[in-house]
PDB file of C-alpha atoms and ligand atoms in Angstrom:
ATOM      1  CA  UNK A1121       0.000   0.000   0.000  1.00 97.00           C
ATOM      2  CA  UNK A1122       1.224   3.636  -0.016  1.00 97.00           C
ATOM      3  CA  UNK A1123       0.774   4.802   2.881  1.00 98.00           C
ATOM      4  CA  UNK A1124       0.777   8.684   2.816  1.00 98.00           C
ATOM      5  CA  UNK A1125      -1.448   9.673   5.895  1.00 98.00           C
ATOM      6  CA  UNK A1126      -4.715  11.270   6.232  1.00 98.00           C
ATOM      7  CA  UNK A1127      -5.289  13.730   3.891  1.00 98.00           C
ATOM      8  CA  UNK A1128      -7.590  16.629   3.127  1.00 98.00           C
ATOM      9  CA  UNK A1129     -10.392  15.684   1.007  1.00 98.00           C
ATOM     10  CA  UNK A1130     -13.077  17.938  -0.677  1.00 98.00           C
ATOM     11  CA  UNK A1131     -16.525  16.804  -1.901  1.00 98.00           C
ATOM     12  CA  UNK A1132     -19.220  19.038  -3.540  1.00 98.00           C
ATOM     13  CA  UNK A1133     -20.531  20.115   0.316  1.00 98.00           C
ATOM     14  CA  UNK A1134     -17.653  18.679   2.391  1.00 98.00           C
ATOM     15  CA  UNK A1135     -13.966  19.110   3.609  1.00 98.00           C
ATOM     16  CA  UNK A1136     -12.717  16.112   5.463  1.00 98.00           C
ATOM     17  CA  UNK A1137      -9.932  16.795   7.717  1.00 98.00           C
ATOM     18  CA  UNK A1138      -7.754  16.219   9.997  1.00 98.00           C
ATOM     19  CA  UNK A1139      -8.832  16.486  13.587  1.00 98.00           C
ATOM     20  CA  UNK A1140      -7.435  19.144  16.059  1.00 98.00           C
ATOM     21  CA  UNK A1141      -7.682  19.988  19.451  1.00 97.00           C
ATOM     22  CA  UNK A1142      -9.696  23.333  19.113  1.00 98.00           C
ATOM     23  CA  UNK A1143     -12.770  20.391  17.403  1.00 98.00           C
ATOM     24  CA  UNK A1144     -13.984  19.751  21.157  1.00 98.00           C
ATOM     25  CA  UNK A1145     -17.077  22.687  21.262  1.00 98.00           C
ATOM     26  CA  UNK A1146     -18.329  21.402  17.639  1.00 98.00           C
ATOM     27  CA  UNK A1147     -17.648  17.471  18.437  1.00 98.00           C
ATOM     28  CA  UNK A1148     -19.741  17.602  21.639  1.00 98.00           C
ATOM     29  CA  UNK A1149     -22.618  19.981  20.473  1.00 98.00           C
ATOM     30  CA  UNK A1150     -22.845  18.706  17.371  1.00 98.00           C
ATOM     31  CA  UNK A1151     -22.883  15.006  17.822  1.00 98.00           C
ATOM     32  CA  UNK A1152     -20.597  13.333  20.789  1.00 98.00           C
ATOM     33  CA  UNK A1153     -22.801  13.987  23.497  1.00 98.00           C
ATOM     34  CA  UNK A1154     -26.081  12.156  22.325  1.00 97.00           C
ATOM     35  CA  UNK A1155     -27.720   9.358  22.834  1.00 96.00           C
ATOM     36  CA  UNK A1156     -28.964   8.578  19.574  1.00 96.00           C
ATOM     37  CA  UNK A1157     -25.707   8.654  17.900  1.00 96.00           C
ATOM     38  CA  UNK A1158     -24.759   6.158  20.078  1.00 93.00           C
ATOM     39  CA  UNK A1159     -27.101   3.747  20.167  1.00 92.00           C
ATOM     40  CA  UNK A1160     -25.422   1.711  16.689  1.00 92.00           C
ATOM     41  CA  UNK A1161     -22.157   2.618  17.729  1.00 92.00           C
ATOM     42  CA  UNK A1162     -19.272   1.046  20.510  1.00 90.00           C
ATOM     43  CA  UNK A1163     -19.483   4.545  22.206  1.00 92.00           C
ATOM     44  CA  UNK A1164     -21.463   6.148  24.570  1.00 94.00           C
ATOM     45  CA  UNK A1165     -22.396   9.088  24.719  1.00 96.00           C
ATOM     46  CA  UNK A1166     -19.843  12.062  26.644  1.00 97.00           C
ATOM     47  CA  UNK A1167     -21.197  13.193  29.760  1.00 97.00           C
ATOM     48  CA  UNK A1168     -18.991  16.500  29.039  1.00 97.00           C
ATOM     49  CA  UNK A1169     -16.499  18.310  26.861  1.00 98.00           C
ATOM     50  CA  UNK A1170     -14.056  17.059  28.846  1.00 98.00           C
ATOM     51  CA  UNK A1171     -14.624  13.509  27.978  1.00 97.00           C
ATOM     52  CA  UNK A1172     -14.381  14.883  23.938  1.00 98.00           C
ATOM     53  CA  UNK A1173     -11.371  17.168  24.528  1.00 98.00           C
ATOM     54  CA  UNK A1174      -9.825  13.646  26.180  1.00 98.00           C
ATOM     55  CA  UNK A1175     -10.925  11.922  23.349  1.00 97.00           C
ATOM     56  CA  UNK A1176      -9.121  14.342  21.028  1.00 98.00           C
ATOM     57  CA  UNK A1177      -6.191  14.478  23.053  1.00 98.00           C
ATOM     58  CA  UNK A1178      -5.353  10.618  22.979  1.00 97.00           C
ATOM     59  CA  UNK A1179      -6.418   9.289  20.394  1.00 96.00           C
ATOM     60  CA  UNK A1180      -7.778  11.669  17.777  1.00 97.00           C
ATOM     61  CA  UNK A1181      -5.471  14.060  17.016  1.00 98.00           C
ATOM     62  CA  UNK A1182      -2.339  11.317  17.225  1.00 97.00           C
ATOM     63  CA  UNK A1183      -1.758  10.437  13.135  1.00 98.00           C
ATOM     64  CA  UNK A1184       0.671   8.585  11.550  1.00 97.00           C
ATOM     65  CA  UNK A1185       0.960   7.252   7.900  1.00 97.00           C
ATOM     66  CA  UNK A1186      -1.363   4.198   9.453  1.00 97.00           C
ATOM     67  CA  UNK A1187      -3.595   6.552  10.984  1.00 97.00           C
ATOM     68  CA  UNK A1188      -6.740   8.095   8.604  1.00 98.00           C
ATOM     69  CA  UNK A1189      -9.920   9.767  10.323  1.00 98.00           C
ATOM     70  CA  UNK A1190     -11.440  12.391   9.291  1.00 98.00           C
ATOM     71  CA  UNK A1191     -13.313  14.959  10.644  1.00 98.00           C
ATOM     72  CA  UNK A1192     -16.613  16.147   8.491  1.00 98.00           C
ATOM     73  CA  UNK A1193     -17.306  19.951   8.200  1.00 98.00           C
ATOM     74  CA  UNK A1194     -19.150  22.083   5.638  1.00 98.00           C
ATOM     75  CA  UNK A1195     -17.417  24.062   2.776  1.00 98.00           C
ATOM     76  CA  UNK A1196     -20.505  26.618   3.273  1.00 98.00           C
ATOM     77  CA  UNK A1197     -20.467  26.591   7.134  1.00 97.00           C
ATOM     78  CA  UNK A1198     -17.019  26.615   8.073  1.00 96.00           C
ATOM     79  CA  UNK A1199     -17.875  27.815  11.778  1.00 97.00           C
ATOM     80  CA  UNK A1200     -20.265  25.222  12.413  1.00 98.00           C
ATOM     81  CA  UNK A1201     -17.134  22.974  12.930  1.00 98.00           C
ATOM     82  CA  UNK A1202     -17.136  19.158  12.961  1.00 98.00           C
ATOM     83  CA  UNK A1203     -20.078  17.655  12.467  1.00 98.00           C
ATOM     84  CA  UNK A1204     -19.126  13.423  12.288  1.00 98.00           C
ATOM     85  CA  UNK A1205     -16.442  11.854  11.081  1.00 98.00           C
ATOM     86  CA  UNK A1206     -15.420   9.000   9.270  1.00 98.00           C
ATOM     87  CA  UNK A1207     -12.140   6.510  10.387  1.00 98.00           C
ATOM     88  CA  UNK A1208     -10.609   3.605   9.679  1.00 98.00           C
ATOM     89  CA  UNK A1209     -11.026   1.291  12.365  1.00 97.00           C
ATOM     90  CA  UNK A1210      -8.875  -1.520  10.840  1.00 98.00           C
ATOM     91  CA  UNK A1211      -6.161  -1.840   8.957  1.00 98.00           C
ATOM     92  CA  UNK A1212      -4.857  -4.658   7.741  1.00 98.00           C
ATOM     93  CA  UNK A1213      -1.874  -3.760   5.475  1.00 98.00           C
ATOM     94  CA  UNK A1214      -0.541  -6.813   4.006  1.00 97.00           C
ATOM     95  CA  UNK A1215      -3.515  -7.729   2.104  1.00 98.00           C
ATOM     96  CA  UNK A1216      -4.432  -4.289   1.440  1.00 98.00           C
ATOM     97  CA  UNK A1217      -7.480  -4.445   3.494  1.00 98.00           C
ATOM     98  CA  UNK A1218      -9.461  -1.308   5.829  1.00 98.00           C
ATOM     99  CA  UNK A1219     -12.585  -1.167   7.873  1.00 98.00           C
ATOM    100  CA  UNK A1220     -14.451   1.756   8.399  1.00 98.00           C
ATOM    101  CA  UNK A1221     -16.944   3.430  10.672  1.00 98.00           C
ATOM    102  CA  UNK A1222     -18.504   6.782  10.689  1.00 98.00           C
ATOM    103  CA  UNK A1223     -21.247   8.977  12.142  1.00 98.00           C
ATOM    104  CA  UNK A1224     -22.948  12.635  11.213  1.00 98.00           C
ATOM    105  CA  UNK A1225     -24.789  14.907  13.641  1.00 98.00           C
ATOM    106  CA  UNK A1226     -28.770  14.378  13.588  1.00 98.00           C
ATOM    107  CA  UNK A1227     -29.286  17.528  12.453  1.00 97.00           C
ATOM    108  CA  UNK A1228     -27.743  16.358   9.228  1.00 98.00           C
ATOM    109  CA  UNK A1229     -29.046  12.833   8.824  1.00 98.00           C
ATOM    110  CA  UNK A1230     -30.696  11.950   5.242  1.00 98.00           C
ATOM    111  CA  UNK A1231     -29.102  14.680   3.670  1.00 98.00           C
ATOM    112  CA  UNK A1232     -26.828  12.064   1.560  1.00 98.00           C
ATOM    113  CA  UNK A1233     -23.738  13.652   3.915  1.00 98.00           C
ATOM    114  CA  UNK A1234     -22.433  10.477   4.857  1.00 98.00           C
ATOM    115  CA  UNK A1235     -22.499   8.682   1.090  1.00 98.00           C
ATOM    116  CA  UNK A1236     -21.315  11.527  -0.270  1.00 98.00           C
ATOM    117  CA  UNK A1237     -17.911  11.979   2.507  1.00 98.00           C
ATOM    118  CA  UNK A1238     -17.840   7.804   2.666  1.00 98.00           C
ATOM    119  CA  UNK A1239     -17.844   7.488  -1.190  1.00 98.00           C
ATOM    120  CA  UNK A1240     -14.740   9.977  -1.823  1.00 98.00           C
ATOM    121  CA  UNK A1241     -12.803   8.249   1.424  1.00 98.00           C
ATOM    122  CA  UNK A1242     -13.446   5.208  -0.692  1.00 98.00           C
ATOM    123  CA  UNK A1243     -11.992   6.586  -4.334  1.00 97.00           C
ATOM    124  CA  UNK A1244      -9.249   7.885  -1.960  1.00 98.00           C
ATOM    125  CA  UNK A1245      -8.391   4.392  -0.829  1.00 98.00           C
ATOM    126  CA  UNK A1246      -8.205   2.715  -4.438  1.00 98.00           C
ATOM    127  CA  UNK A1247      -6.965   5.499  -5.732  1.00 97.00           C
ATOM    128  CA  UNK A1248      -3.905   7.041  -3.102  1.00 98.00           C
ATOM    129  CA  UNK A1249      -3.602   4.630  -0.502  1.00 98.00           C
ATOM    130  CA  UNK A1250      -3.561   1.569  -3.046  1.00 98.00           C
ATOM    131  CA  UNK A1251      -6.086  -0.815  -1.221  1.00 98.00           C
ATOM    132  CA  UNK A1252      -7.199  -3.648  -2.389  1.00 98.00           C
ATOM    133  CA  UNK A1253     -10.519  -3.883   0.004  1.00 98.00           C
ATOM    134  CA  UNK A1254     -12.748  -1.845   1.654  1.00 98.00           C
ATOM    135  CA  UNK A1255     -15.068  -3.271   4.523  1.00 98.00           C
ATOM    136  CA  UNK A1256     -17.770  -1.679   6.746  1.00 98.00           C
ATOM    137  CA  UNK A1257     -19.871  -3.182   9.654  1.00 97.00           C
ATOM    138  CA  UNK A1258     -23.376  -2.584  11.318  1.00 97.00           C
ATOM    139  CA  UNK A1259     -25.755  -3.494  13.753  1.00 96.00           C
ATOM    140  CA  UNK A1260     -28.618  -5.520  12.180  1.00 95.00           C
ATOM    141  CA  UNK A1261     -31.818  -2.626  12.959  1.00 95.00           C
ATOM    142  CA  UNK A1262     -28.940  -0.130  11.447  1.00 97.00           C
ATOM    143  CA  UNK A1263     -30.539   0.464   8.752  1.00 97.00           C
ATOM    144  CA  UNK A1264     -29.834   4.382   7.572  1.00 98.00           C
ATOM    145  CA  UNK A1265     -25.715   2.744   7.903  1.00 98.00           C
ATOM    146  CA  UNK A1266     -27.107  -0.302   5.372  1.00 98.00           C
ATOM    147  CA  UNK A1267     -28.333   2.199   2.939  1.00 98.00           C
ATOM    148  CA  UNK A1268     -25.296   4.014   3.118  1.00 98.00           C
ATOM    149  CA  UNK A1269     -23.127   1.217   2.127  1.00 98.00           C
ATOM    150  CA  UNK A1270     -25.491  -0.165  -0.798  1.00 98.00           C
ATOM    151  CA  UNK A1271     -25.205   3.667  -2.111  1.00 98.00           C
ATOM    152  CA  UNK A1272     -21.697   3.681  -1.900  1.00 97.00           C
ATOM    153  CA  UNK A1273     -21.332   0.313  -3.857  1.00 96.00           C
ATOM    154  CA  UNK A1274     -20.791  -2.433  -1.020  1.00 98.00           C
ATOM    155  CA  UNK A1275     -21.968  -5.751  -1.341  1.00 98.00           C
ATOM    156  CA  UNK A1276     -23.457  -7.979   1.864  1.00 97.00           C
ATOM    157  CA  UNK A1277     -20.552 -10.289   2.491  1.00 97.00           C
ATOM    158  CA  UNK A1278     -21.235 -13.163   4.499  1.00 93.00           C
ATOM    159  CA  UNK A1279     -19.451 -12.921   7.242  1.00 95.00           C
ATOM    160  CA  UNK A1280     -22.319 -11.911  10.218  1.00 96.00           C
ATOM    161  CA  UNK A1281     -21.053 -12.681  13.534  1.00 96.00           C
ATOM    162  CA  UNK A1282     -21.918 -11.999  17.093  1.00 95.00           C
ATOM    163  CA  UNK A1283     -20.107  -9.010  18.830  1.00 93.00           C
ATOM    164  CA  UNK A1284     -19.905  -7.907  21.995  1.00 92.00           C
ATOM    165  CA  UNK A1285     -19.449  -4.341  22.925  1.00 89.00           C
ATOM    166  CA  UNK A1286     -17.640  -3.869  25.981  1.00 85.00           C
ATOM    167  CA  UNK A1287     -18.634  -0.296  26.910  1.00 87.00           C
ATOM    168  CA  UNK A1288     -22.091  -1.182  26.578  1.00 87.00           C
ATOM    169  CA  UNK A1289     -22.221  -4.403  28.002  1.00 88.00           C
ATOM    170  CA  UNK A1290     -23.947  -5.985  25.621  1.00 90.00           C
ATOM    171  CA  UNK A1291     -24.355  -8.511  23.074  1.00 94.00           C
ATOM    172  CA  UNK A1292     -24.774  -7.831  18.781  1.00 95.00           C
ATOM    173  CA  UNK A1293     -25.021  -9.437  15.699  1.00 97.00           C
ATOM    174  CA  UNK A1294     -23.127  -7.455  13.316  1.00 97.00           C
ATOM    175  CA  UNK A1295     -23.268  -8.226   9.089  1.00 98.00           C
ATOM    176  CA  UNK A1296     -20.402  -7.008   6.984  1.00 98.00           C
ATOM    177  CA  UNK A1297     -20.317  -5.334   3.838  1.00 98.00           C
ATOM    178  CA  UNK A1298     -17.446  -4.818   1.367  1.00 98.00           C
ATOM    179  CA  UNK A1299     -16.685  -3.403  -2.032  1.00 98.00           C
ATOM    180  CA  UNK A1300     -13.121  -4.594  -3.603  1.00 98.00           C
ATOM    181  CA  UNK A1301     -10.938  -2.715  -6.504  1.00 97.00           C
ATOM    182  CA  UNK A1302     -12.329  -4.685  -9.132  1.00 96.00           C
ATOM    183  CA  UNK A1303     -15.681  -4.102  -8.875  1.00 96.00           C
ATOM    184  CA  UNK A1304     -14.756  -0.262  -7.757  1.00 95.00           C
ATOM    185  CA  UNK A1305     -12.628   0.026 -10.841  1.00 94.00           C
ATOM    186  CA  UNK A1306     -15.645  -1.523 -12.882  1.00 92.00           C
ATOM    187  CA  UNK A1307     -18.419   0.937 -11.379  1.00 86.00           C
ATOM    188  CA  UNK A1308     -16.009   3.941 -12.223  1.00 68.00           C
ATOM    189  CA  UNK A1309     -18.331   6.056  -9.847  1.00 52.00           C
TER     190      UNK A1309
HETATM  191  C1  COA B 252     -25.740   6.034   9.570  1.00 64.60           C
HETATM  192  C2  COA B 252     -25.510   7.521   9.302  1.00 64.60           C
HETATM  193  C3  COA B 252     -24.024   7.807   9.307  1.00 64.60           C
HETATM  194  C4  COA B 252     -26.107   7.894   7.942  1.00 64.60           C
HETATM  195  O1  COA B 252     -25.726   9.228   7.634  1.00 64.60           O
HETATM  196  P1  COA B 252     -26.565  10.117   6.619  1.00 64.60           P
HETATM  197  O2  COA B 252     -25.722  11.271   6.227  1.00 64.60           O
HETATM  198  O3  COA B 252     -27.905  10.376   7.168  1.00 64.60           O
HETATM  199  O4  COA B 252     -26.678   9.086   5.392  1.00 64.60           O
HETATM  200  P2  COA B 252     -27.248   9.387   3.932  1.00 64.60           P
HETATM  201  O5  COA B 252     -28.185  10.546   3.975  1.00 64.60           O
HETATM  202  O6  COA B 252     -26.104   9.434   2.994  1.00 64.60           O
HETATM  203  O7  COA B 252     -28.056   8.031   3.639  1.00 64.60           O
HETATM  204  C5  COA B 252     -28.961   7.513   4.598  1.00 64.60           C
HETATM  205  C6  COA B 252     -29.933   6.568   3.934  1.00 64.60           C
HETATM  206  O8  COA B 252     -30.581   5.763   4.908  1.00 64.60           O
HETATM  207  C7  COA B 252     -31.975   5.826   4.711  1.00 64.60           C
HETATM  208  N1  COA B 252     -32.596   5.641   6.024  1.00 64.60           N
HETATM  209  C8  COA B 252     -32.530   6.444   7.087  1.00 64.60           C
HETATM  210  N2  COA B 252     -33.225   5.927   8.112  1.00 64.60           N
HETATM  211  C9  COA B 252     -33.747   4.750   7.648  1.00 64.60           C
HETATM  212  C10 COA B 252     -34.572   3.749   8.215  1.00 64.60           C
HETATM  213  N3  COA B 252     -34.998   3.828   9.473  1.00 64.60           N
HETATM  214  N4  COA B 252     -34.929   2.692   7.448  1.00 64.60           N
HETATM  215  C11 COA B 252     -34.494   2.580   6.180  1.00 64.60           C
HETATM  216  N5  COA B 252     -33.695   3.499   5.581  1.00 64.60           N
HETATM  217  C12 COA B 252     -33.338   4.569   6.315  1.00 64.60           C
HETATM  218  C13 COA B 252     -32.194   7.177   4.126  1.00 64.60           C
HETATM  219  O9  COA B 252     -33.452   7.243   3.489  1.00 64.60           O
HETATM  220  C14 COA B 252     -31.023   7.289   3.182  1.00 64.60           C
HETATM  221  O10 COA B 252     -31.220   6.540   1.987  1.00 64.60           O
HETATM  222  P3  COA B 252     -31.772   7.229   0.624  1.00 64.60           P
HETATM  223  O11 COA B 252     -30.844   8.367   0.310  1.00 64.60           O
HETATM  224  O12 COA B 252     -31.687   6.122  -0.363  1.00 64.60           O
HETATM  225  O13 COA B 252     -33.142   7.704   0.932  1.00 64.60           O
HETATM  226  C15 COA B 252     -26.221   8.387  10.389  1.00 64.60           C
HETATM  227  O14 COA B 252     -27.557   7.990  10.488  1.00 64.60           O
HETATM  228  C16 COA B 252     -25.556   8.265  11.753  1.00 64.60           C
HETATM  229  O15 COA B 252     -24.596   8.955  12.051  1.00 64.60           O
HETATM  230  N6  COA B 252     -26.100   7.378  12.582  1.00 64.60           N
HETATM  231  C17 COA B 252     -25.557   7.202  13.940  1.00 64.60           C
HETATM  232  C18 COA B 252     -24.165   6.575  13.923  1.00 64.60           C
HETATM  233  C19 COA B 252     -24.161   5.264  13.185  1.00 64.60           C
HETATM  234  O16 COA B 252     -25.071   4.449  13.329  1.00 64.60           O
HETATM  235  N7  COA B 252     -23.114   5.053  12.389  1.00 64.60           N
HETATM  236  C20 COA B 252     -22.941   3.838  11.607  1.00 64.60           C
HETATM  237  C21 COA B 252     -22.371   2.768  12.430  1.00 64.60           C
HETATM  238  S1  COA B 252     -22.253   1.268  11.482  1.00 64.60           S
END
């Protein structure tokens, strides 16, 4: 793979970004602190900016050429900050391989945000970062994260396991999806 590090990325409404430690006030307001973000997701939701600026502090602002998360904000509404993100929760670099996971404030939920910021990460990992394989996961009841993935040219694989989230205590059956280059190459979207 070539492995250049998280990079900006413009869509027709979007610039994904890097994160940075002045992102707490828009993470928080905008999305981190509720409930119904959470309720797909391994995360719950932050009692306080505290628990976001922490969040940005360890792990979120730390990149490295392995490292790519991006934060979402609007090319017309710069000062409305962050508003979700998208990251790659796994990589898996000898067989070219990445899982990701993302999220968007409720205010902006079936606007097309997230197809629209997943779909250009995706031509960015073909296209830059030289993957082979591109994989996402939900919750089965997910179904606004389903769409996403049929819209952005994922296939239902069949791997659907049980999953256990830790932070939540609880027990999931999660089914993959997954587009590879060939068949991105061959959509050309
Ligand atoms: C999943 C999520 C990222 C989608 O973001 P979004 O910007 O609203 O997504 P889009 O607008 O691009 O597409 C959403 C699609 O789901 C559809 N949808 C939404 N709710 C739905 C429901 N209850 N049943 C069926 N389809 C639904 C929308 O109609 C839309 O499809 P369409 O454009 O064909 O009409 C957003 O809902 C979110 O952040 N959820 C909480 C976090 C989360 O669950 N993340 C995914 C973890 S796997």
């Amino acid at each position: 793979m070539n492995l250049i590090g998280t990079k900006n990325l413009y869509t027709q409404r979007l610039l994904l970004r890097r994160f940075t430690l002045n992102d707490a006030q828009s993470m928080f307001e905008n999305y981190c602190h509720d409930e119904d973000i959470c309720k797909y997701l391994t995360w719950n939701p932050h009692k306080d900016i505290d628990e976001t600026k922490e969040l940005l502090t360890d792990v979120f602002t730390k990149y490295n050429d392995t490292t790519y998360r991006w934060a979402i904000t609007l090319l017309d509404n710069p000062d409305k900050g962050v508003i979700g993100s998208i990251d790659m929760v796994k990589l898996d670099v000898e067989n070219g391989v990445a899982e990701f996971g993302y999220c968007v404030s409720k205010e902006f939920w079936n606007k097309g945000i997230m197809t629209e910021a997943y779909k250009t990460v995706i031509e960015f990992f073909f296209n830059e970062l030289k993957g082979l394989k591109v994989e996402s996961c939900f919750q089965i009841g997910n179904f606004a994260s389903e769409q996403v993935m049929i819209k952005c040219g994922l296939k239902k694989s069949g791997r659907r396991e049980e999953a256990t989230l830790p932070l939540k205590n609880k027990k999931v059956i999660i089914q993959y999806y997954y587009i590879d280059k060939i068949t991105f190459v061959n959509n050309n979207y």
